[in-house]
XYZ file of C-alpha atoms in Angstrom:
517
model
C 6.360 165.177 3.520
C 4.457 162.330 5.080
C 2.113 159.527 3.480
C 0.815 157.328 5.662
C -2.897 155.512 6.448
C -4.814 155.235 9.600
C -6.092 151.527 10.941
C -9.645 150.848 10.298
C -11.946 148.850 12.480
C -12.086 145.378 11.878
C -15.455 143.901 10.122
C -17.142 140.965 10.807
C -17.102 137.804 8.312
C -20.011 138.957 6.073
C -19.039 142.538 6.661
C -15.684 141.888 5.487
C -16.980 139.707 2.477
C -19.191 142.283 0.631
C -16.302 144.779 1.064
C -14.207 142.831 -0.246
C -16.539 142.429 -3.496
C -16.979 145.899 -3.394
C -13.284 147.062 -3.382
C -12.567 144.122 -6.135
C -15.476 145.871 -8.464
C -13.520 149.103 -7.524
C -10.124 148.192 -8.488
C -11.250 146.140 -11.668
C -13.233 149.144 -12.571
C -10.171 151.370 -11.488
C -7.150 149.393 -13.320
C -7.496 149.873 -17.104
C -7.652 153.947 -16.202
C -4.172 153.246 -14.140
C -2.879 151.323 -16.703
C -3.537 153.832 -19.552
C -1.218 156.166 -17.384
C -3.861 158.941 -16.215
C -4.649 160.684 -13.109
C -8.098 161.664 -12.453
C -8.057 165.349 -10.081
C -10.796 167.170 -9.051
C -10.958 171.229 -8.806
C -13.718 172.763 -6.587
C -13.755 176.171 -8.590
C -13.471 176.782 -12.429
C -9.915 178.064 -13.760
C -10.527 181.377 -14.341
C -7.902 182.338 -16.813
C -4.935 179.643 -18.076
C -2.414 182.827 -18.743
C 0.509 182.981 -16.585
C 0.572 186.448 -16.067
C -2.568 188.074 -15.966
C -4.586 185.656 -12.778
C -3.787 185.160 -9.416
C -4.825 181.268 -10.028
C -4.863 179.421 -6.777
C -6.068 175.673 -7.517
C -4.930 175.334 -10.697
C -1.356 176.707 -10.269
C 0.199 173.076 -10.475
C -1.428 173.013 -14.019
C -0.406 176.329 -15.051
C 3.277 175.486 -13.656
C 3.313 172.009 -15.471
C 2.344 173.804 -18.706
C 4.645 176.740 -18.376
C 8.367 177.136 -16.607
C 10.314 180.011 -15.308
C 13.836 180.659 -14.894
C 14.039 179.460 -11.430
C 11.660 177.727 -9.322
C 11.146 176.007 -5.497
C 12.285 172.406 -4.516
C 9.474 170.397 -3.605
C 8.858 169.930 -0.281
C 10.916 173.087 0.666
C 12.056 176.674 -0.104
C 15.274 175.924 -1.570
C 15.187 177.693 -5.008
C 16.762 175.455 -7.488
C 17.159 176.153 -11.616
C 14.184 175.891 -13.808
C 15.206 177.115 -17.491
C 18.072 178.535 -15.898
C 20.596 176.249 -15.200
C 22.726 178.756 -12.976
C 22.946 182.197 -12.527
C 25.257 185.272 -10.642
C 24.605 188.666 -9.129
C 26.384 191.710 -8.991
C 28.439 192.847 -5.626
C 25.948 195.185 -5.674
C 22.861 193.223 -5.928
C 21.585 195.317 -9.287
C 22.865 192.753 -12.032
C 21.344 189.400 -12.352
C 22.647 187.032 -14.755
C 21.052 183.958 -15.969
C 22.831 181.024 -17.959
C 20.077 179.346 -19.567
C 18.985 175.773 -20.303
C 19.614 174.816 -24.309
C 18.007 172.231 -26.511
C 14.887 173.434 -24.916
C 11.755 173.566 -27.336
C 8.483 175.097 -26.994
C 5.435 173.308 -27.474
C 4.984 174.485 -30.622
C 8.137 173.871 -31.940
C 9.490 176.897 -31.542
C 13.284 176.998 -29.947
C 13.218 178.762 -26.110
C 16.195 181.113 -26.200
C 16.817 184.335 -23.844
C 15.113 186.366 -26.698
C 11.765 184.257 -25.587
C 12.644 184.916 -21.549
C 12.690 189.014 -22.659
C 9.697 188.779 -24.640
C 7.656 187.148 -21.837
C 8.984 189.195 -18.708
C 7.970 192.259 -21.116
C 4.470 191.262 -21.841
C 4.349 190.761 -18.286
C 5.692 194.037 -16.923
C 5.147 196.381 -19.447
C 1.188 195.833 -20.438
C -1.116 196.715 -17.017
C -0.478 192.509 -16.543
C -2.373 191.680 -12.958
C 1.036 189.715 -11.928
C 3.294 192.516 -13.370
C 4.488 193.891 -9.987
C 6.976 190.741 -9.515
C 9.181 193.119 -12.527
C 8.448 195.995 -11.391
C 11.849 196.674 -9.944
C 13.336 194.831 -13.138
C 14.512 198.223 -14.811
C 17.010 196.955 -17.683
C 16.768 193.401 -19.805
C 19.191 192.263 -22.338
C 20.273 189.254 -24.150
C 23.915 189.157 -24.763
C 23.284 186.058 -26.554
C 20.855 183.169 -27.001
C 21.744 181.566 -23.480
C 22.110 184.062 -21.312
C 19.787 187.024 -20.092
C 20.750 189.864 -17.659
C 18.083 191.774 -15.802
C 19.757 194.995 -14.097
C 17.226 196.384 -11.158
C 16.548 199.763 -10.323
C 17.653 199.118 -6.690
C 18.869 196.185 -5.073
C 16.132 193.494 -4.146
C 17.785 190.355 -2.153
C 13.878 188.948 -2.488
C 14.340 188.623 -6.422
C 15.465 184.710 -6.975
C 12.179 184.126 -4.527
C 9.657 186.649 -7.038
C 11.207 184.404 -9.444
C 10.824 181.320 -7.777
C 7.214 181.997 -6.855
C 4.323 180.043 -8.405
C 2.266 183.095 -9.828
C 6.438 184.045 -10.850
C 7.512 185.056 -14.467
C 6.799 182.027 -16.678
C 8.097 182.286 -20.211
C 5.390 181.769 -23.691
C 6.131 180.929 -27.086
C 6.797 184.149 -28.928
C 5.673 182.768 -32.052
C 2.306 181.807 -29.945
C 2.034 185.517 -29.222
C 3.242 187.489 -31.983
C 0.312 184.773 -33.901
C -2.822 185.599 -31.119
C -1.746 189.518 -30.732
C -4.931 191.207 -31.830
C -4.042 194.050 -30.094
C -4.354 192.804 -26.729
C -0.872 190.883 -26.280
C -2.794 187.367 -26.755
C -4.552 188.147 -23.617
C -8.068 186.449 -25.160
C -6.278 183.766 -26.187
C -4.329 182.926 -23.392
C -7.608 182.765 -21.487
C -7.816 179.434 -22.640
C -5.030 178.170 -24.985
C -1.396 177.719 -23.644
C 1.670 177.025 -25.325
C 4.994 176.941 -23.185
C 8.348 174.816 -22.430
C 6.503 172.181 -19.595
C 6.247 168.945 -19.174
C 2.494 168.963 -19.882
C 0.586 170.225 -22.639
C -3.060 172.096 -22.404
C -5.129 169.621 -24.873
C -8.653 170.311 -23.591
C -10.386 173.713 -22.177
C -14.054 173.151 -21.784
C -14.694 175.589 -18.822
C -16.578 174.635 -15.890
C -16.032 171.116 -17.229
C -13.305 169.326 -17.758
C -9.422 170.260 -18.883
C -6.750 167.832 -19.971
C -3.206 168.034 -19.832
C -1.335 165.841 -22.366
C 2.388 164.725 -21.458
C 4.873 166.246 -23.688
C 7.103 163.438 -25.378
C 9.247 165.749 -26.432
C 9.937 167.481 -22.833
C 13.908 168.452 -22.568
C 13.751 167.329 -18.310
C 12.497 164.154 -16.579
C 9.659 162.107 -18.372
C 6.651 162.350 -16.319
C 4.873 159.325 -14.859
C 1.413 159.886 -16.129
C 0.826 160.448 -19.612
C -2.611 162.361 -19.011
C -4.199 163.884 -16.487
C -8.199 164.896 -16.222
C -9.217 167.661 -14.358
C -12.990 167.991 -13.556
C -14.661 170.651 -11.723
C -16.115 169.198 -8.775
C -17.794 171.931 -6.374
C -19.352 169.766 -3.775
C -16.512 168.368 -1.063
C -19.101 165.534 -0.513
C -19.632 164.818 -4.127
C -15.381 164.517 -4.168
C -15.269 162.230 -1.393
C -17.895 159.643 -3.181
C -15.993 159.810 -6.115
C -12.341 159.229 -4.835
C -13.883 156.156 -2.590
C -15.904 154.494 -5.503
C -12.349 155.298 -7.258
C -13.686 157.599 -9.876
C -11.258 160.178 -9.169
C -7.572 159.719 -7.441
C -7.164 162.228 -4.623
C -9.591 165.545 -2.979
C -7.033 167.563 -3.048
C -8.461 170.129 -0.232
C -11.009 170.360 1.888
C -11.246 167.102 3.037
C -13.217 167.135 6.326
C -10.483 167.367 9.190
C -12.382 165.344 11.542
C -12.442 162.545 9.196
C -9.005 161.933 8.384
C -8.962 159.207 11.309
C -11.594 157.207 10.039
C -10.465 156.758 6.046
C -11.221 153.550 4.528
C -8.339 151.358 3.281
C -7.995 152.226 0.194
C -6.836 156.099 0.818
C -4.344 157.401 2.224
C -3.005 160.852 3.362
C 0.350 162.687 2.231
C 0.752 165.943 4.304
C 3.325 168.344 3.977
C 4.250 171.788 5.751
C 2.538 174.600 4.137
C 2.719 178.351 4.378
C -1.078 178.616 5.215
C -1.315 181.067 8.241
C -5.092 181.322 9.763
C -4.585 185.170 10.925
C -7.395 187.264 12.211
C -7.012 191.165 10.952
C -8.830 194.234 13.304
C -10.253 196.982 12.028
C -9.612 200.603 13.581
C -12.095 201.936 16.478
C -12.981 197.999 17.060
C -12.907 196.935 20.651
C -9.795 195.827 20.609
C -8.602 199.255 20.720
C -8.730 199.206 24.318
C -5.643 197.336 25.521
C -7.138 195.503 27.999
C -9.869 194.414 26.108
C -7.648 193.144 23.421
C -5.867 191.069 26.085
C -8.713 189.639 27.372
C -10.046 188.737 24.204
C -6.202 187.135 23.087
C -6.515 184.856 26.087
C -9.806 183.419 25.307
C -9.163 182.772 21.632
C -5.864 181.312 22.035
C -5.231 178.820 19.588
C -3.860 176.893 22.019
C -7.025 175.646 23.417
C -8.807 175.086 20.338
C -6.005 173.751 17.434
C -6.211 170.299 18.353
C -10.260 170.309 17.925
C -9.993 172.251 14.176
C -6.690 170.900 12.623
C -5.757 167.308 14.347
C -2.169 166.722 14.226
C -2.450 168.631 10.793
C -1.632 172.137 12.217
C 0.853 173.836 14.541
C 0.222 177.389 16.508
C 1.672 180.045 14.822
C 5.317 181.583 15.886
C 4.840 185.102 14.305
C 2.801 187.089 11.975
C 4.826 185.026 9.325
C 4.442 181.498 8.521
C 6.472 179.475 10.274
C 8.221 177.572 7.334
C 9.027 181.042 5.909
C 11.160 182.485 9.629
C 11.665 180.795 12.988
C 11.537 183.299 15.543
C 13.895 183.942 18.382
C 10.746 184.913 20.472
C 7.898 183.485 19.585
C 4.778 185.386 20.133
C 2.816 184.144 23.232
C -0.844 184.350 23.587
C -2.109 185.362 27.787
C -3.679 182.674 29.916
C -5.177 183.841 32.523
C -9.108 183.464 32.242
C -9.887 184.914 35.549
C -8.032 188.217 34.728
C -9.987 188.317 31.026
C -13.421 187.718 32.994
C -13.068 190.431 35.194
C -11.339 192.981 32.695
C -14.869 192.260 30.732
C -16.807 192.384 33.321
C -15.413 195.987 34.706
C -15.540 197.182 30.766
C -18.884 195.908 30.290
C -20.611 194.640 27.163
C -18.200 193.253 24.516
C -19.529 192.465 21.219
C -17.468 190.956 18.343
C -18.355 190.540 14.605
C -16.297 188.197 12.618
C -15.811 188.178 9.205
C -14.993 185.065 7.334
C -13.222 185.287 4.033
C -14.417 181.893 2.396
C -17.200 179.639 2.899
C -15.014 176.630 3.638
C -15.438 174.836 6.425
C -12.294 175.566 8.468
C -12.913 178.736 8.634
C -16.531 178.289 10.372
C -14.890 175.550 12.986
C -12.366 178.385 13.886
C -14.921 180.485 14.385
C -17.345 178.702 16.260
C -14.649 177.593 18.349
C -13.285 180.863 19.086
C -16.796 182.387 19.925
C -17.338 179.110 22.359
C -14.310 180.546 24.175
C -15.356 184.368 24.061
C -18.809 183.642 25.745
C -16.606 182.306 28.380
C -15.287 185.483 29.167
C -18.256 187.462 28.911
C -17.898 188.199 25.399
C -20.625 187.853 22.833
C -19.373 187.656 18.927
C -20.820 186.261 15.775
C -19.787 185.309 12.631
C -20.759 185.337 8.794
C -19.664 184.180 5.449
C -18.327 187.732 3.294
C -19.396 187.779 0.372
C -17.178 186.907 -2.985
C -14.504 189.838 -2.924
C -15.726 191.617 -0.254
C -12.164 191.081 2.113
C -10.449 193.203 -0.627
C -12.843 195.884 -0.461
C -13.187 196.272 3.506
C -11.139 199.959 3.338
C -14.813 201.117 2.143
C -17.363 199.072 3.870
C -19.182 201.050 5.730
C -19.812 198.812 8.289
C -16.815 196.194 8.261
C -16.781 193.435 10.708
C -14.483 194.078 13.882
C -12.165 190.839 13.043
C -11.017 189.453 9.457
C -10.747 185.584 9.645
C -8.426 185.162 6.834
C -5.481 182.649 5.354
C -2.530 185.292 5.076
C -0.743 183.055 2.365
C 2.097 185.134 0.556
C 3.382 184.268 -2.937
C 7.180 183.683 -2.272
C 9.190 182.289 0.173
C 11.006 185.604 1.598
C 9.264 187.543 4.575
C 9.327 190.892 2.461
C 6.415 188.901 0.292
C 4.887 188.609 3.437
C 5.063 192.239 5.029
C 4.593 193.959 1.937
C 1.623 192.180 0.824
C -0.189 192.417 4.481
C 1.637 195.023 6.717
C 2.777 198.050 5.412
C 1.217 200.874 4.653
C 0.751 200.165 0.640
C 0.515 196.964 0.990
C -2.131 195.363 -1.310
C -3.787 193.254 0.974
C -3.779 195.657 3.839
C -6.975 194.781 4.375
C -8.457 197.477 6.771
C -5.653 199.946 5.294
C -4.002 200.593 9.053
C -0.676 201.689 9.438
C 2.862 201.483 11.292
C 4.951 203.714 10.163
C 7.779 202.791 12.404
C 7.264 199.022 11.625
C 7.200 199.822 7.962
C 10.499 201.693 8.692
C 12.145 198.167 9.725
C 10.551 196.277 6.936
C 12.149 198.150 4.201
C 15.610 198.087 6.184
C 15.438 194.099 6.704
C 14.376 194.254 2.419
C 18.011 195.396 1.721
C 19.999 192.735 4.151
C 21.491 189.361 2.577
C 22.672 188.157 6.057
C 19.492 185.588 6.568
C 20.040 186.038 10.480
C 20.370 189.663 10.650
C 17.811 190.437 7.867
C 15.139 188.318 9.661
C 15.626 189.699 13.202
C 14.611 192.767 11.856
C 11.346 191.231 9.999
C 10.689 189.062 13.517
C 10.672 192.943 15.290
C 8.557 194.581 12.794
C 6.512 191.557 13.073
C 6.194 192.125 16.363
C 5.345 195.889 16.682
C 2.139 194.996 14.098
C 0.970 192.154 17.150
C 1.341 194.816 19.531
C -0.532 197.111 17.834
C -3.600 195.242 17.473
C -3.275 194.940 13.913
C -3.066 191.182 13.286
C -3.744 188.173 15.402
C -1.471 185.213 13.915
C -3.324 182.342 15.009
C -2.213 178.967 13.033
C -0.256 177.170 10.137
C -2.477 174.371 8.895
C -0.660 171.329 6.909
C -1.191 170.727 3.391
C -3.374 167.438 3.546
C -4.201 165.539 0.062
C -6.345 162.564 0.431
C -5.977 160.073 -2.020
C -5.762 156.662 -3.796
C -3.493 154.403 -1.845
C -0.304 154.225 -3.822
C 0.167 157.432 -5.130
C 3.602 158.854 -4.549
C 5.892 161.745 -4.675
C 2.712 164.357 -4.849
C 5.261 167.175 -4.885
C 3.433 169.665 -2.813
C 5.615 172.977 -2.273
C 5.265 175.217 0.793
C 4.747 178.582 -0.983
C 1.765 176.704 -3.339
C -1.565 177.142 -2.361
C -2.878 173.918 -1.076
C -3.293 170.228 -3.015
C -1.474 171.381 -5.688
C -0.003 167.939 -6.619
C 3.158 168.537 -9.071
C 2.123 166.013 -11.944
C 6.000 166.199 -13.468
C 6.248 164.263 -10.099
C 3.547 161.874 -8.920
C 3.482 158.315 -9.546
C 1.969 155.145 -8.742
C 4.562 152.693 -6.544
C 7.362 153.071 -4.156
């Protein structure tokens, strides 16, 4: 993880003068709020739901985690999975029998003691009541409690990926069974949870006003590491623009995401970037009976939107070409997937084909997705191939099996939600994979992908991912492209942001940040 500012163009003496006045009002206006011990962040969309296991939250999943804990969880700044609420744990020879020693002198927010009768309660309502996040238990076939420390979860087949479900950021978080046996009106506290949360964190929920504003509260009474900040304010902040004013007239402390990559060279003084690798793969996904059906075609069409030739005008130094249809934090590939080069050979394979065009869809309205694009059509025209681009609509990626006129190409970020290359394949790849998103299938790749889900040998298990990986690039089913850098922009002097690979982007870990060294 790397924090660092970029020079700045020296003003002249007048210049330099009302600047100065300006950045003293700023820091005079800016000091009793940093005193008072809170950080300011910005969302640009709404939380849709504060419970842990019913919403596939993606900007607010540092708040949700700071609320609520799981047994296990990721180091920051890596994949390492470390203890949470569980302080250690073993596993069967034969991989079916996990067993979890758990933290003690633990309270919840409430005041309620956290015991392993709290961890079954939670992974229950989770697994057992049509929860949207219930498939990280669905191989979790037996729980028991021998005791008030320890809980043993026995799985219906061995599942080396478990300690990374765990570990995941939408993973099994545990609630205050007194908090849901009280707001069970039949619907296991869903309705409440919406919007009220009571777990083990080191923050407390204190204000919900959606579309607003929410406030986390530090817990005094937290069992780990006293945070830094004793509040934090989240507003709701659509407009990227509207962010950037703020955090340089220092009414908020960091834009999380979206700050405009062709800007980050040119930051006043006052911010400064912390940037950190990320598991945030730009991969392009092809419909059947596209174009690229045609080998040829396909080739000619990999040369000219190589990433190669366009990374460095999209991402900066913030981004690195892909290595394989999985991020590259997540496996390092013995052979890493290589994109052709030769323009006159793509011109003339166009040319003898004859007209080529290319829609592509793009999943979000953001603006790196439209720079890829337009960047990638720049270098189709120069082969003789004409494509276009447009903005889905909300939802519409998930729904592509039955468009009836899909685009050709699906510009999307193929993020998983753990660490372990099955979260990867199994959540893009395979044939019953949820986010499959044109529904094709390999059903000798798929083959591979559930062998390489039984291995524990890292080596052995992910040469067998790296070939399955492989045979869904050959087929024309996904173009890996790039792995863009998590970037936060913020107040200079903020530290220790705690941004995790597997996280989706600027999700600053406020049990970690600080002002100072």
């Amino acid at each position: 993880m790397q924090t660092y500012a970029y020079p700045t163009k020296q003003p002249g003496k007048r210049s330099f003068c009302v600047r100065l006045l300006i950045l003293l009002g700023l820091l005079l206006a800016a000091s009793p709020v940093y005193a008072e011990g809170v950080l300011r962040i910005p969302y640009v969309a709404d939380i849709g739901t504060f419970d842990p296991d019913n919403g596939f939250e993606t900007g607010a999943i540092s708040a949700i985690d700071n609320v609520y804990q799981g047994l296990v969880q990721y180091e920051p700044g890596s994949t390492k999975i470390v203890g949470s609420l569980a302080t250690s744990w073993d596993i069967s020879d034969d991989g079916l029998t996990y067993t979890f020693h758990l933290a003690e002198g633990v309270k919840f927010h409430d005041g309620a003691p956290f015991n392993a009768a709290a961890v079954i309660k939670s992974f229950e309502r989770r697994r057992d009541h049509r929860m949207i996040l219930s498939y990280f238990l669905a191989n979790v076939k037996d729980m028991r409690a021998p005791d008030d420390s320890t809980v043993v979860l026995t799985l219906g087949h061995p599942q080396p990926s478990l300690l990374d479900a765990l570990s995941s950021p939408w993973g099994p978080k545990i609630i205050s069974p007194s908090a849901l046996a009280e707001h069970d009106n039949g619907d296991f506290a869903t309705t409440w949870l919406n919007e009220h949360a009571v777990g083990t964190g080191p923050f407390k929920l204190a204000e919900f006003k959606r579309g607003q504003r929410y406030v986390l509260e530090r817990n005094d009474a937290y069992w780990g590491d006293k945070p830094f900040f004793r509040q934090i304010q989240i507003s709701v902040v659509p407009d990227i623009s509207q962010q950037i004013l703020q955090l340089q007239a220092g009414a908020i402390d960091a834009v999380p995401i979206n700050y405009p990559f062709a800007q980050l060279t040119s930051l006043p003084g006052t911010l400064e970037i912390t940037t950190a690798p990320s598991m945030i793969p730009y991969d392009l996904f092809v419909k059947p009976n596209s174009p690229l059906d045609d080998l040829e075609v396909r080739k000619a069409v990999l040369t000219a939107i190589n990433p190669a030739l366009w990374l460095q005008d999209a991402f900066g130094e913030f981004a690195s070409l892909s290595r394989s249809v999985y991020p590259n934090v997540m496996l390092d590939p013995v052979t890493p997937i290589r994109f052709p080069t030769d323009f006159e050979a793509a011109k003339a394979t166009i040319a003898k084909h004859g007209a080529v065009h290319l829609v592509i869809g793009l999943h979000s309205a953001a603006p790196a997705y439209a720079r890829i694009a337009d960047l990638m059509i720049a270098q189709l025209a120069l082969i003789g191939v004409k494509a276009t681009a447009y903005v889905l609509p909300s939802g519409a990626a998930y729904a592509l099996k039955g468009d009836p006129n899909p685009p050709d190409l699906l510009l999307t970020i193929a993020g998983p939600d753990a660490a372990h290359p099955e979260n990867q394949a199994k959540v893009f790849f395979t044939k019953d994979a949820p986010l499959n998103f044109f529904g094709r299938v390999l059903p000798e790749a798929d083959v591979i992908v559930n062998q390489a889900g039984q291995l524990t040998d890292i080596k052995e298990r992910n040469a067998l991912y790296e070939r399955a990986g492989r045979m869904y690039f050959d087929a024309g089913i996904v173009i890996p492209l790039v792995n863009v850098n998590d970037v936060v922009v913020h107040a200079k002097g903020l530290k220790h942001l705690g941004l995790r690979p597997v996280n989706p982007p600027g999700n600053i870990d406020f049990a970690t940040v600080r002002w100072g060294p």
